[in-house]
């Protein structure tokens, strides 16, 4: 059940990256990421949204590969963490993260997401 909930969260976030919250997610992308990846913020947001949707799909479709998928999901959550730090440090508002306290609290959600990915996909 937890694996399915994680897949639903990833799918919803992925769709939001591609549609309703796309502009808000661009705010979170640090400038150094565009230089490092040699692309623009919108492309980073779109690609991360697609990755979230793909991860959601494989969480559901490939249960026998759940250990590898767990590692990929956890790695994704770690990879996007610098964006959360950037948003907190710059005080940039995004939907649902419009106060310093919420932005700071969001930093502590990322380790929970990593743990959730690893826990929800473990062998029974």
PDB file of C-alpha atoms in Angstrom:
ATOM      1  CA  UNK A   1       0.000   0.000   0.000  1.00  0.00           C
ATOM      2  CA  UNK A   2       2.787   2.416   0.897  1.00  0.00           C
ATOM      3  CA  UNK A   3       4.510   1.780  -2.443  1.00  0.00           C
ATOM      4  CA  UNK A   4       1.284   2.662  -4.248  1.00  0.00           C
ATOM      5  CA  UNK A   5       0.890   5.843  -2.207  1.00  0.00           C
ATOM      6  CA  UNK A   6       4.457   6.830  -3.055  1.00  0.00           C
ATOM      7  CA  UNK A   7       3.743   6.168  -6.737  1.00  0.00           C
ATOM      8  CA  UNK A   8       0.631   8.357  -6.523  1.00  0.00           C
ATOM      9  CA  UNK A   9       2.619  11.157  -4.884  1.00  0.00           C
ATOM     10  CA  UNK A  10       5.323  10.958  -7.557  1.00  0.00           C
ATOM     11  CA  UNK A  11       2.755  10.912 -10.365  1.00  0.00           C
ATOM     12  CA  UNK A  12       0.875  13.896  -8.947  1.00  0.00           C
ATOM     13  CA  UNK A  13       4.104  15.850  -8.468  1.00  0.00           C
ATOM     14  CA  UNK A  14       5.225  14.933 -11.982  1.00  0.00           C
ATOM     15  CA  UNK A  15       1.979  16.140 -13.529  1.00  0.00           C
ATOM     16  CA  UNK A  16       2.204  19.342 -11.480  1.00  0.00           C
ATOM     17  CA  UNK A  17       5.724  19.890 -12.824  1.00  0.00           C
ATOM     18  CA  UNK A  18       4.354  19.697 -16.346  1.00  0.00           C
ATOM     19  CA  UNK A  19       1.196  21.708 -15.834  1.00  0.00           C
ATOM     20  CA  UNK A  20      -0.298  23.623 -12.933  1.00  0.00           C
ATOM     21  CA  UNK A  21       2.774  24.344 -10.792  1.00  0.00           C
ATOM     22  CA  UNK A  22       5.394  24.541 -13.526  1.00  0.00           C
ATOM     23  CA  UNK A  23       6.151  28.224 -12.960  1.00  0.00           C
ATOM     24  CA  UNK A  24       6.389  27.720  -9.212  1.00  0.00           C
ATOM     25  CA  UNK A  25       8.870  24.879  -9.608  1.00  0.00           C
ATOM     26  CA  UNK A  26      11.121  27.037 -11.824  1.00  0.00           C
ATOM     27  CA  UNK A  27      11.604  29.350  -8.835  1.00  0.00           C
ATOM     28  CA  UNK A  28      13.158  26.473  -6.893  1.00  0.00           C
ATOM     29  CA  UNK A  29      15.829  25.674  -9.506  1.00  0.00           C
ATOM     30  CA  UNK A  30      19.161  27.217  -8.474  1.00  0.00           C
ATOM     31  CA  UNK A  31      21.017  29.246 -11.096  1.00  0.00           C
ATOM     32  CA  UNK A  32      24.081  27.022 -10.703  1.00  0.00           C
ATOM     33  CA  UNK A  33      21.991  24.031 -11.852  1.00  0.00           C
ATOM     34  CA  UNK A  34      21.310  25.666 -15.211  1.00  0.00           C
ATOM     35  CA  UNK A  35      25.017  26.328 -15.663  1.00  0.00           C
ATOM     36  CA  UNK A  36      25.992  22.812 -14.579  1.00  0.00           C
ATOM     37  CA  UNK A  37      23.401  21.127 -16.799  1.00  0.00           C
ATOM     38  CA  UNK A  38      23.769  23.705 -19.607  1.00  0.00           C
ATOM     39  CA  UNK A  39      20.060  24.221 -19.950  1.00  0.00           C
ATOM     40  CA  UNK A  40      17.289  26.473 -18.692  1.00  0.00           C
ATOM     41  CA  UNK A  41      15.122  26.214 -15.583  1.00  0.00           C
ATOM     42  CA  UNK A  42      12.014  25.228 -17.505  1.00  0.00           C
ATOM     43  CA  UNK A  43      13.771  22.254 -19.080  1.00  0.00           C
ATOM     44  CA  UNK A  44      14.981  21.114 -15.659  1.00  0.00           C
ATOM     45  CA  UNK A  45      11.427  21.340 -14.303  1.00  0.00           C
ATOM     46  CA  UNK A  46       9.965  19.459 -17.267  1.00  0.00           C
ATOM     47  CA  UNK A  47      12.594  16.710 -17.151  1.00  0.00           C
ATOM     48  CA  UNK A  48      12.194  16.280 -13.401  1.00  0.00           C
ATOM     49  CA  UNK A  49       8.432  16.009 -13.891  1.00  0.00           C
ATOM     50  CA  UNK A  50       8.869  13.332 -16.538  1.00  0.00           C
ATOM     51  CA  UNK A  51      11.296  11.468 -14.268  1.00  0.00           C
ATOM     52  CA  UNK A  52       8.743  11.557 -11.439  1.00  0.00           C
ATOM     53  CA  UNK A  53       6.047  10.128 -13.704  1.00  0.00           C
ATOM     54  CA  UNK A  54       8.362   7.389 -14.964  1.00  0.00           C
ATOM     55  CA  UNK A  55       9.433   6.494 -11.422  1.00  0.00           C
ATOM     56  CA  UNK A  56       5.773   6.328 -10.379  1.00  0.00           C
ATOM     57  CA  UNK A  57       4.966   4.037 -13.301  1.00  0.00           C
ATOM     58  CA  UNK A  58       7.830   1.630 -12.669  1.00  0.00           C
ATOM     59  CA  UNK A  59       7.051   1.496  -8.941  1.00  0.00           C
ATOM     60  CA  UNK A  60       3.703   0.033  -9.904  1.00  0.00           C
ATOM     61  CA  UNK A  61       4.571  -1.876 -13.060  1.00  0.00           C
ATOM     62  CA  UNK A  62       7.796  -3.585 -11.976  1.00  0.00           C
ATOM     63  CA  UNK A  63       7.307  -4.931  -8.443  1.00  0.00           C
ATOM     64  CA  UNK A  64      10.141  -7.456  -8.833  1.00  0.00           C
ATOM     65  CA  UNK A  65      12.574  -4.598  -9.422  1.00  0.00           C
ATOM     66  CA  UNK A  66      11.423  -2.639  -6.399  1.00  0.00           C
ATOM     67  CA  UNK A  67      14.876  -2.658  -4.762  1.00  0.00           C
ATOM     68  CA  UNK A  68      16.507  -0.978  -7.748  1.00  0.00           C
ATOM     69  CA  UNK A  69      13.561   1.338  -8.187  1.00  0.00           C
ATOM     70  CA  UNK A  70      13.746   2.287  -4.507  1.00  0.00           C
ATOM     71  CA  UNK A  71      17.365   3.286  -4.982  1.00  0.00           C
ATOM     72  CA  UNK A  72      16.433   5.360  -8.034  1.00  0.00           C
ATOM     73  CA  UNK A  73      13.566   7.105  -6.228  1.00  0.00           C
ATOM     74  CA  UNK A  74      15.740   7.801  -3.185  1.00  0.00           C
ATOM     75  CA  UNK A  75      18.510   9.127  -5.446  1.00  0.00           C
ATOM     76  CA  UNK A  76      15.998  11.382  -7.188  1.00  0.00           C
ATOM     77  CA  UNK A  77      14.848  12.794  -3.853  1.00  0.00           C
ATOM     78  CA  UNK A  78      18.470  13.444  -2.903  1.00  0.00           C
ATOM     79  CA  UNK A  79      19.179  15.046  -6.294  1.00  0.00           C
ATOM     80  CA  UNK A  80      16.385  17.592  -5.974  1.00  0.00           C
ATOM     81  CA  UNK A  81      17.240  18.515  -2.369  1.00  0.00           C
ATOM     82  CA  UNK A  82      19.582  21.375  -3.409  1.00  0.00           C
ATOM     83  CA  UNK A  83      16.538  23.067  -4.953  1.00  0.00           C
ATOM     84  CA  UNK A  84      14.786  22.955  -1.592  1.00  0.00           C
ATOM     85  CA  UNK A  85      17.848  24.440   0.107  1.00  0.00           C
ATOM     86  CA  UNK A  86      18.053  27.131  -2.586  1.00  0.00           C
ATOM     87  CA  UNK A  87      14.407  28.032  -2.090  1.00  0.00           C
ATOM     88  CA  UNK A  88      14.836  28.287   1.682  1.00  0.00           C
ATOM     89  CA  UNK A  89      18.023  30.363   1.431  1.00  0.00           C
ATOM     90  CA  UNK A  90      16.610  32.786  -1.137  1.00  0.00           C
ATOM     91  CA  UNK A  91      13.181  33.049   0.464  1.00  0.00           C
ATOM     92  CA  UNK A  92      11.539  32.419  -2.897  1.00  0.00           C
ATOM     93  CA  UNK A  93       7.853  31.646  -2.584  1.00  0.00           C
ATOM     94  CA  UNK A  94       6.193  28.824  -4.436  1.00  0.00           C
ATOM     95  CA  UNK A  95       2.697  27.357  -4.086  1.00  0.00           C
ATOM     96  CA  UNK A  96       2.351  26.003  -0.555  1.00  0.00           C
ATOM     97  CA  UNK A  97       5.804  27.247   0.421  1.00  0.00           C
ATOM     98  CA  UNK A  98       5.167  30.909   0.944  1.00  0.00           C
ATOM     99  CA  UNK A  99       6.726  31.476   4.379  1.00  0.00           C
ATOM    100  CA  UNK A 100      10.211  30.988   5.783  1.00  0.00           C
ATOM    101  CA  UNK A 101       8.849  28.457   8.269  1.00  0.00           C
ATOM    102  CA  UNK A 102       7.244  26.343   5.518  1.00  0.00           C
ATOM    103  CA  UNK A 103      10.340  26.510   3.344  1.00  0.00           C
ATOM    104  CA  UNK A 104      12.497  25.491   6.321  1.00  0.00           C
ATOM    105  CA  UNK A 105      10.096  22.695   7.268  1.00  0.00           C
ATOM    106  CA  UNK A 106      10.214  21.395   3.700  1.00  0.00           C
ATOM    107  CA  UNK A 107      13.921  20.670   4.157  1.00  0.00           C
ATOM    108  CA  UNK A 108      13.043  18.048   6.760  1.00  0.00           C
ATOM    109  CA  UNK A 109      10.521  16.367   4.490  1.00  0.00           C
ATOM    110  CA  UNK A 110      13.190  15.265   2.014  1.00  0.00           C
ATOM    111  CA  UNK A 111      14.863  12.703   4.338  1.00  0.00           C
ATOM    112  CA  UNK A 112      11.389  11.375   5.132  1.00  0.00           C
ATOM    113  CA  UNK A 113      10.744  10.903   1.400  1.00  0.00           C
ATOM    114  CA  UNK A 114      14.068   9.073   0.983  1.00  0.00           C
ATOM    115  CA  UNK A 115      13.226   6.788   3.913  1.00  0.00           C
ATOM    116  CA  UNK A 116       9.714   6.244   2.542  1.00  0.00           C
ATOM    117  CA  UNK A 117      11.090   5.203  -0.839  1.00  0.00           C
ATOM    118  CA  UNK A 118      13.434   2.677   0.747  1.00  0.00           C
ATOM    119  CA  UNK A 119      10.915   1.400   3.324  1.00  0.00           C
ATOM    120  CA  UNK A 120       7.899   1.083   1.023  1.00  0.00           C
ATOM    121  CA  UNK A 121       9.767  -0.991  -1.521  1.00  0.00           C
ATOM    122  CA  UNK A 122      11.552  -3.402   0.814  1.00  0.00           C
ATOM    123  CA  UNK A 123      11.066  -7.134   0.430  1.00  0.00           C
ATOM    124  CA  UNK A 124       8.403  -8.519   2.734  1.00  0.00           C
TER     125      UNK A 124
END
